[in-house]
């Protein structure tokens, strides 16, 4: 067994030793979107720093712990705080926790993120379901020798985001009067926000929002045979006007304001799983 599988199994074994329940649903909460973790009836919280081989989160707005518990009676494993490529982690480190979730029995992964809109019809605070993504502006986490125990060398990406889950989410949003877009997320490395020319390019290539997370996690999850559902919260408008300055504080504030809609959507979707 190579190092990666050994490390993943050690991390999973450690987590399992702390738990009395298991979860089929994993959740990763994005910047400013951590409040869902407060709604979990907690069975156990494990700081990332305690878990063998887990990277440690450094960015403001990220809690850095794994939470297991129940949301409206359904068991969930929640990553409150994720690892970003721009923090200096390798893409393999970024997706390490996703693979650990797989080993722990997670079958469905729900991801959230804050993103900048390049679709002129989008407003700050809107939610967008990812129907697809463009990964070419960041590094693919599957580069390197393939771990056959996880998945195949050349994974299909024709449906990175589960169509059935998207359809369910649209129904839930309608019932609860939540406006939802469906669109394409382009992943960039960050940590700089984009230049005007870059926002224009991202729009031109067919995307609706841009962000610095999610896609590497989706790729690793799909590689390992998990179903993925992901939502962006629009926190800023990349193509608004030339003197549009974007700050991390503005992103966190907008994410926080829109967060209750996202929590409702996730909680209701989990009931269907
Ligand atoms: N660009 C990239 N990442 C982001 C943005 C953005 O405008 N907003 C929030 N995350």
CSV table of C-alpha atoms and ligand atoms in Angstrom, one decimal:
chain,number,residue,atom,x,y,z
A,1,UNK,CA,0.0,0.0,0.0
A,2,UNK,CA,1.4,3.4,-0.9
A,3,UNK,CA,1.8,6.4,1.4
A,4,UNK,CA,-1.4,8.1,0.3
A,5,UNK,CA,-3.7,5.2,1.1
A,6,UNK,CA,-1.8,4.6,4.4
A,7,UNK,CA,-2.3,8.2,5.4
A,8,UNK,CA,-5.9,8.2,4.4
A,9,UNK,CA,-6.6,5.0,6.3
A,10,UNK,CA,-4.8,6.3,9.4
A,11,UNK,CA,-6.9,9.5,9.3
A,12,UNK,CA,-10.1,7.6,8.8
A,13,UNK,CA,-9.3,5.1,11.5
A,14,UNK,CA,-8.6,7.9,14.0
A,15,UNK,CA,-11.8,9.7,13.2
A,16,UNK,CA,-13.8,6.4,13.4
A,17,UNK,CA,-12.3,5.7,16.8
A,18,UNK,CA,-13.9,9.0,18.0
A,19,UNK,CA,-17.4,8.3,16.7
A,20,UNK,CA,-20.4,6.2,17.6
A,21,UNK,CA,-22.4,7.1,14.5
A,22,UNK,CA,-21.6,7.0,10.8
A,23,UNK,CA,-22.8,9.4,8.0
A,24,UNK,CA,-23.5,8.9,4.3
A,25,UNK,CA,-23.6,12.7,3.7
A,26,UNK,CA,-20.5,14.9,3.9
A,27,UNK,CA,-20.7,18.7,3.8
A,28,UNK,CA,-18.0,21.3,3.2
A,29,UNK,CA,-18.9,24.9,4.2
A,30,UNK,CA,-17.3,27.8,2.4
A,31,UNK,CA,-16.1,31.2,3.4
A,32,UNK,CA,-18.7,33.0,5.6
A,33,UNK,CA,-21.0,30.0,5.2
A,34,UNK,CA,-20.2,28.2,8.4
A,35,UNK,CA,-23.4,28.7,10.3
A,36,UNK,CA,-24.9,25.4,9.2
A,37,UNK,CA,-22.4,23.8,11.6
A,38,UNK,CA,-24.2,25.6,14.4
A,39,UNK,CA,-27.5,23.9,13.5
A,40,UNK,CA,-26.0,20.4,13.8
A,41,UNK,CA,-26.9,18.4,16.9
A,42,UNK,CA,-23.3,17.6,17.6
A,43,UNK,CA,-22.2,14.1,18.4
A,44,UNK,CA,-18.5,14.9,18.2
A,45,UNK,CA,-16.2,17.7,17.1
A,46,UNK,CA,-12.7,16.9,16.0
A,47,UNK,CA,-10.2,19.8,15.4
A,48,UNK,CA,-8.3,19.2,12.2
A,49,UNK,CA,-5.0,19.5,14.0
A,50,UNK,CA,-5.8,16.3,15.9
A,51,UNK,CA,-6.4,14.2,12.8
A,52,UNK,CA,-3.3,12.4,11.5
A,53,UNK,CA,-2.2,13.9,8.1
A,54,UNK,CA,-4.9,16.5,8.0
A,55,UNK,CA,-3.7,19.9,6.8
A,56,UNK,CA,-4.5,22.9,9.2
A,57,UNK,CA,-6.7,25.7,7.9
A,58,UNK,CA,-5.2,29.2,8.1
A,59,UNK,CA,-7.7,31.6,6.4
A,60,UNK,CA,-10.0,34.0,8.3
A,61,UNK,CA,-13.6,32.8,8.4
A,62,UNK,CA,-12.7,29.1,8.5
A,63,UNK,CA,-13.2,27.2,11.7
A,64,UNK,CA,-11.0,24.2,11.1
A,65,UNK,CA,-12.9,21.3,12.6
A,66,UNK,CA,-14.7,18.2,11.6
A,67,UNK,CA,-18.2,17.9,13.1
A,68,UNK,CA,-20.3,14.7,13.2
A,69,UNK,CA,-23.9,14.9,14.2
A,70,UNK,CA,-27.5,15.2,13.0
A,71,UNK,CA,-29.4,17.7,10.9
A,72,UNK,CA,-33.1,17.1,11.3
A,73,UNK,CA,-32.4,13.5,12.2
A,74,UNK,CA,-30.0,12.7,9.4
A,75,UNK,CA,-26.3,11.9,10.2
A,76,UNK,CA,-23.8,14.3,8.6
A,77,UNK,CA,-20.1,14.8,8.6
A,78,UNK,CA,-19.4,18.5,8.3
A,79,UNK,CA,-16.1,20.1,7.4
A,80,UNK,CA,-16.3,23.6,9.0
A,81,UNK,CA,-13.5,25.2,7.2
A,82,UNK,CA,-11.8,23.8,4.0
A,83,UNK,CA,-8.3,23.9,2.6
A,84,UNK,CA,-7.5,26.1,-0.3
A,85,UNK,CA,-4.8,25.8,-2.9
A,86,UNK,CA,-3.9,29.5,-2.4
A,87,UNK,CA,-3.0,28.7,1.2
A,88,UNK,CA,0.0,26.8,-0.1
A,89,UNK,CA,-1.4,23.3,0.2
A,90,UNK,CA,-0.9,20.9,-2.7
A,91,UNK,CA,-4.0,20.0,-4.6
A,92,UNK,CA,-3.6,16.5,-3.0
A,93,UNK,CA,-3.7,18.0,0.5
A,94,UNK,CA,-6.8,20.1,-0.5
A,95,UNK,CA,-8.7,16.9,-1.3
A,96,UNK,CA,-7.3,14.8,1.5
A,97,UNK,CA,-10.4,15.3,3.7
A,98,UNK,CA,-12.7,14.4,0.9
A,99,UNK,CA,-11.0,11.1,0.4
A,100,UNK,CA,-11.1,10.5,4.1
A,101,UNK,CA,-14.8,11.1,4.0
A,102,UNK,CA,-15.1,8.5,1.3
A,103,UNK,CA,-13.2,5.9,3.4
A,104,UNK,CA,-15.6,6.8,6.3
A,105,UNK,CA,-18.6,5.8,4.2
A,106,UNK,CA,-19.7,9.2,2.8
A,107,UNK,CA,-21.6,8.7,-0.5
A,108,UNK,CA,-22.9,12.2,-1.2
A,109,UNK,CA,-21.0,15.4,-0.8
A,110,UNK,CA,-22.6,18.8,-0.5
A,111,UNK,CA,-20.2,21.8,-1.1
A,112,UNK,CA,-20.7,25.5,-0.7
A,113,UNK,CA,-18.6,28.4,-1.7
A,114,UNK,CA,-18.5,32.2,-2.0
A,115,UNK,CA,-18.0,33.3,-5.6
A,116,UNK,CA,-17.8,36.3,-7.8
A,117,UNK,CA,-20.5,36.6,-10.5
A,118,UNK,CA,-19.6,37.4,-14.1
A,119,UNK,CA,-23.2,36.7,-15.3
A,120,UNK,CA,-24.7,40.2,-15.5
A,121,UNK,CA,-28.1,38.8,-14.4
A,122,UNK,CA,-26.8,37.7,-11.1
A,123,UNK,CA,-27.0,39.9,-7.9
A,124,UNK,CA,-25.0,39.8,-4.6
A,125,UNK,CA,-26.7,37.3,-2.3
A,126,UNK,CA,-28.0,35.1,-5.1
A,127,UNK,CA,-27.5,31.3,-4.9
A,128,UNK,CA,-26.3,29.4,-7.9
A,129,UNK,CA,-26.3,25.6,-8.2
A,130,UNK,CA,-23.3,24.3,-10.0
A,131,UNK,CA,-24.4,22.4,-13.1
A,132,UNK,CA,-20.9,22.3,-14.4
A,133,UNK,CA,-17.4,23.7,-13.9
A,134,UNK,CA,-14.2,24.7,-15.7
A,135,UNK,CA,-11.1,23.5,-13.9
A,136,UNK,CA,-8.4,24.6,-16.3
A,137,UNK,CA,-7.3,27.7,-14.3
A,138,UNK,CA,-6.4,25.6,-11.2
A,139,UNK,CA,-4.4,22.5,-10.7
A,140,UNK,CA,-6.0,19.1,-11.0
A,141,UNK,CA,-5.7,17.0,-7.8
A,142,UNK,CA,-5.5,13.8,-9.8
A,143,UNK,CA,-2.1,14.8,-11.3
A,144,UNK,CA,0.5,12.2,-10.2
A,145,UNK,CA,0.3,8.5,-9.9
A,146,UNK,CA,-3.2,7.2,-9.8
A,147,UNK,CA,-4.5,5.5,-6.7
A,148,UNK,CA,-6.5,2.6,-8.1
A,149,UNK,CA,-8.1,1.9,-4.7
A,150,UNK,CA,-9.8,5.3,-5.0
A,151,UNK,CA,-10.7,5.5,-8.7
A,152,UNK,CA,-9.7,5.2,-12.3
A,153,UNK,CA,-6.8,6.9,-14.1
A,154,UNK,CA,-9.0,8.9,-16.5
A,155,UNK,CA,-12.3,9.7,-14.7
A,156,UNK,CA,-15.4,10.7,-16.7
A,157,UNK,CA,-16.5,14.2,-16.0
A,158,UNK,CA,-19.7,14.4,-18.0
A,159,UNK,CA,-21.8,14.8,-14.9
A,160,UNK,CA,-19.6,16.2,-12.1
A,161,UNK,CA,-22.7,17.5,-10.3
A,162,UNK,CA,-25.5,14.9,-9.7
A,163,UNK,CA,-28.5,15.8,-11.9
A,164,UNK,CA,-31.0,14.1,-9.6
A,165,UNK,CA,-29.8,16.2,-6.6
A,166,UNK,CA,-30.0,19.3,-8.7
A,167,UNK,CA,-33.6,18.5,-9.6
A,168,UNK,CA,-34.5,17.9,-6.0
A,169,UNK,CA,-32.9,21.2,-4.9
A,170,UNK,CA,-34.8,23.1,-7.5
A,171,UNK,CA,-38.1,21.6,-6.2
A,172,UNK,CA,-37.1,22.5,-2.6
A,173,UNK,CA,-36.2,26.1,-3.6
A,174,UNK,CA,-39.5,26.5,-5.4
A,175,UNK,CA,-41.5,25.3,-2.3
A,176,UNK,CA,-39.5,27.7,-0.1
A,177,UNK,CA,-39.5,30.7,-2.4
A,178,UNK,CA,-35.7,30.7,-2.8
A,179,UNK,CA,-34.5,32.1,-6.1
A,180,UNK,CA,-31.9,29.8,-7.6
A,181,UNK,CA,-29.7,30.1,-10.6
A,182,UNK,CA,-28.1,27.1,-12.3
A,183,UNK,CA,-24.7,27.9,-13.8
A,184,UNK,CA,-21.1,27.2,-14.5
A,185,UNK,CA,-18.3,27.8,-11.9
A,186,UNK,CA,-14.8,28.5,-13.0
A,187,UNK,CA,-12.1,27.7,-10.5
A,188,UNK,CA,-9.0,29.9,-10.2
A,189,UNK,CA,-6.1,29.6,-7.9
A,190,UNK,CA,-6.5,32.9,-6.1
A,191,UNK,CA,-5.6,34.5,-3.8
A,192,UNK,CA,-5.8,37.6,-5.9
A,193,UNK,CA,-9.3,38.5,-7.0
A,194,UNK,CA,-9.4,38.8,-10.8
A,195,UNK,CA,-8.4,41.7,-12.9
A,196,UNK,CA,-11.1,43.3,-15.1
A,197,UNK,CA,-9.6,41.5,-18.1
A,198,UNK,CA,-9.7,38.2,-16.3
A,199,UNK,CA,-13.3,38.6,-15.3
A,200,UNK,CA,-14.1,39.3,-18.9
A,201,UNK,CA,-12.3,36.2,-20.0
A,202,UNK,CA,-14.0,34.1,-17.5
A,203,UNK,CA,-17.4,35.4,-18.7
A,204,UNK,CA,-16.4,34.9,-22.3
A,205,UNK,CA,-15.5,31.2,-21.9
A,206,UNK,CA,-19.0,30.4,-20.7
A,207,UNK,CA,-19.0,30.7,-16.9
A,208,UNK,CA,-21.4,32.4,-14.6
A,209,UNK,CA,-19.3,32.7,-11.4
A,210,UNK,CA,-15.6,32.4,-10.4
A,211,UNK,CA,-14.1,31.2,-7.2
A,212,UNK,CA,-11.1,29.8,-5.5
A,213,UNK,CA,-12.4,26.4,-4.2
A,214,UNK,CA,-14.8,23.5,-4.7
A,215,UNK,CA,-13.6,22.1,-8.1
A,216,UNK,CA,-10.6,20.2,-6.8
A,217,UNK,CA,-12.9,18.7,-4.1
A,218,UNK,CA,-15.5,17.8,-6.8
A,219,UNK,CA,-12.9,16.1,-9.0
A,220,UNK,CA,-11.6,14.0,-6.1
A,221,UNK,CA,-15.1,13.1,-5.0
A,222,UNK,CA,-16.2,12.1,-8.5
A,223,UNK,CA,-12.9,10.1,-9.0
A,224,UNK,CA,-13.8,8.2,-5.8
A,225,UNK,CA,-17.4,7.6,-6.9
A,226,UNK,CA,-19.2,10.0,-4.7
A,227,UNK,CA,-22.2,12.1,-5.8
A,228,UNK,CA,-21.7,15.8,-5.6
A,229,UNK,CA,-24.0,18.8,-5.1
A,230,UNK,CA,-22.5,22.3,-4.9
A,231,UNK,CA,-23.9,25.8,-4.5
A,232,UNK,CA,-22.2,29.2,-4.9
A,233,UNK,CA,-23.3,32.2,-3.0
A,234,UNK,CA,-22.7,35.3,-5.1
A,235,UNK,CA,-20.7,37.7,-2.9
A,236,UNK,CA,-19.5,40.2,-5.5
A,237,UNK,CA,-19.9,41.2,-9.1
A,238,UNK,CA,-16.7,40.9,-11.0
A,239,UNK,CA,-17.9,42.7,-14.1
A,240,UNK,CA,-19.9,45.5,-12.4
A,241,UNK,CA,-17.7,48.5,-13.3
A,242,UNK,CA,-14.1,49.5,-13.8
A,243,UNK,CA,-13.6,51.0,-10.3
A,244,UNK,CA,-15.2,47.9,-8.6
A,245,UNK,CA,-12.9,47.0,-5.7
A,246,UNK,CA,-13.5,43.6,-4.1
A,247,UNK,CA,-12.4,42.8,-0.5
A,248,UNK,CA,-12.4,39.6,1.5
A,249,UNK,CA,-14.5,41.4,4.2
A,250,UNK,CA,-17.2,42.2,1.6
A,251,UNK,CA,-17.2,38.6,0.5
A,252,UNK,CA,-17.6,37.3,4.0
A,253,UNK,CA,-20.4,39.8,4.8
A,254,UNK,CA,-22.4,38.9,1.7
A,255,UNK,CA,-21.9,35.2,2.3
A,256,UNK,CA,-23.1,35.5,5.9
A,257,UNK,CA,-26.2,37.4,4.8
A,258,UNK,CA,-27.2,34.8,2.2
A,259,UNK,CA,-26.3,31.8,4.4
A,260,UNK,CA,-29.8,31.0,5.8
A,261,UNK,CA,-31.1,30.3,2.3
A,262,UNK,CA,-28.2,27.9,1.7
A,263,UNK,CA,-28.7,26.1,5.1
A,264,UNK,CA,-32.3,25.6,4.4
A,265,UNK,CA,-31.6,24.2,1.0
A,266,UNK,CA,-28.9,21.8,2.3
A,267,UNK,CA,-31.0,20.7,5.3
A,268,UNK,CA,-34.0,19.9,3.1
A,269,UNK,CA,-32.0,18.2,0.5
A,270,UNK,CA,-30.4,16.0,3.1
A,271,UNK,CA,-33.9,14.8,4.1
A,272,UNK,CA,-34.2,13.3,0.6
A,273,UNK,CA,-31.0,11.2,0.8
B,1,LIG,N1,-13.2,35.8,-7.6
B,1,LIG,C1,-12.7,34.7,-7.1
B,1,LIG,N2,-13.0,34.2,-6.0
B,1,LIG,C2,-14.0,34.7,-5.3
B,1,LIG,C3,-14.6,35.9,-5.7
B,1,LIG,C4,-14.2,36.5,-6.9
B,1,LIG,O1,-14.7,37.5,-7.4
B,1,LIG,N3,-15.6,36.2,-4.8
B,1,LIG,C5,-15.5,35.2,-3.8
B,1,LIG,N4,-14.6,34.3,-4.1
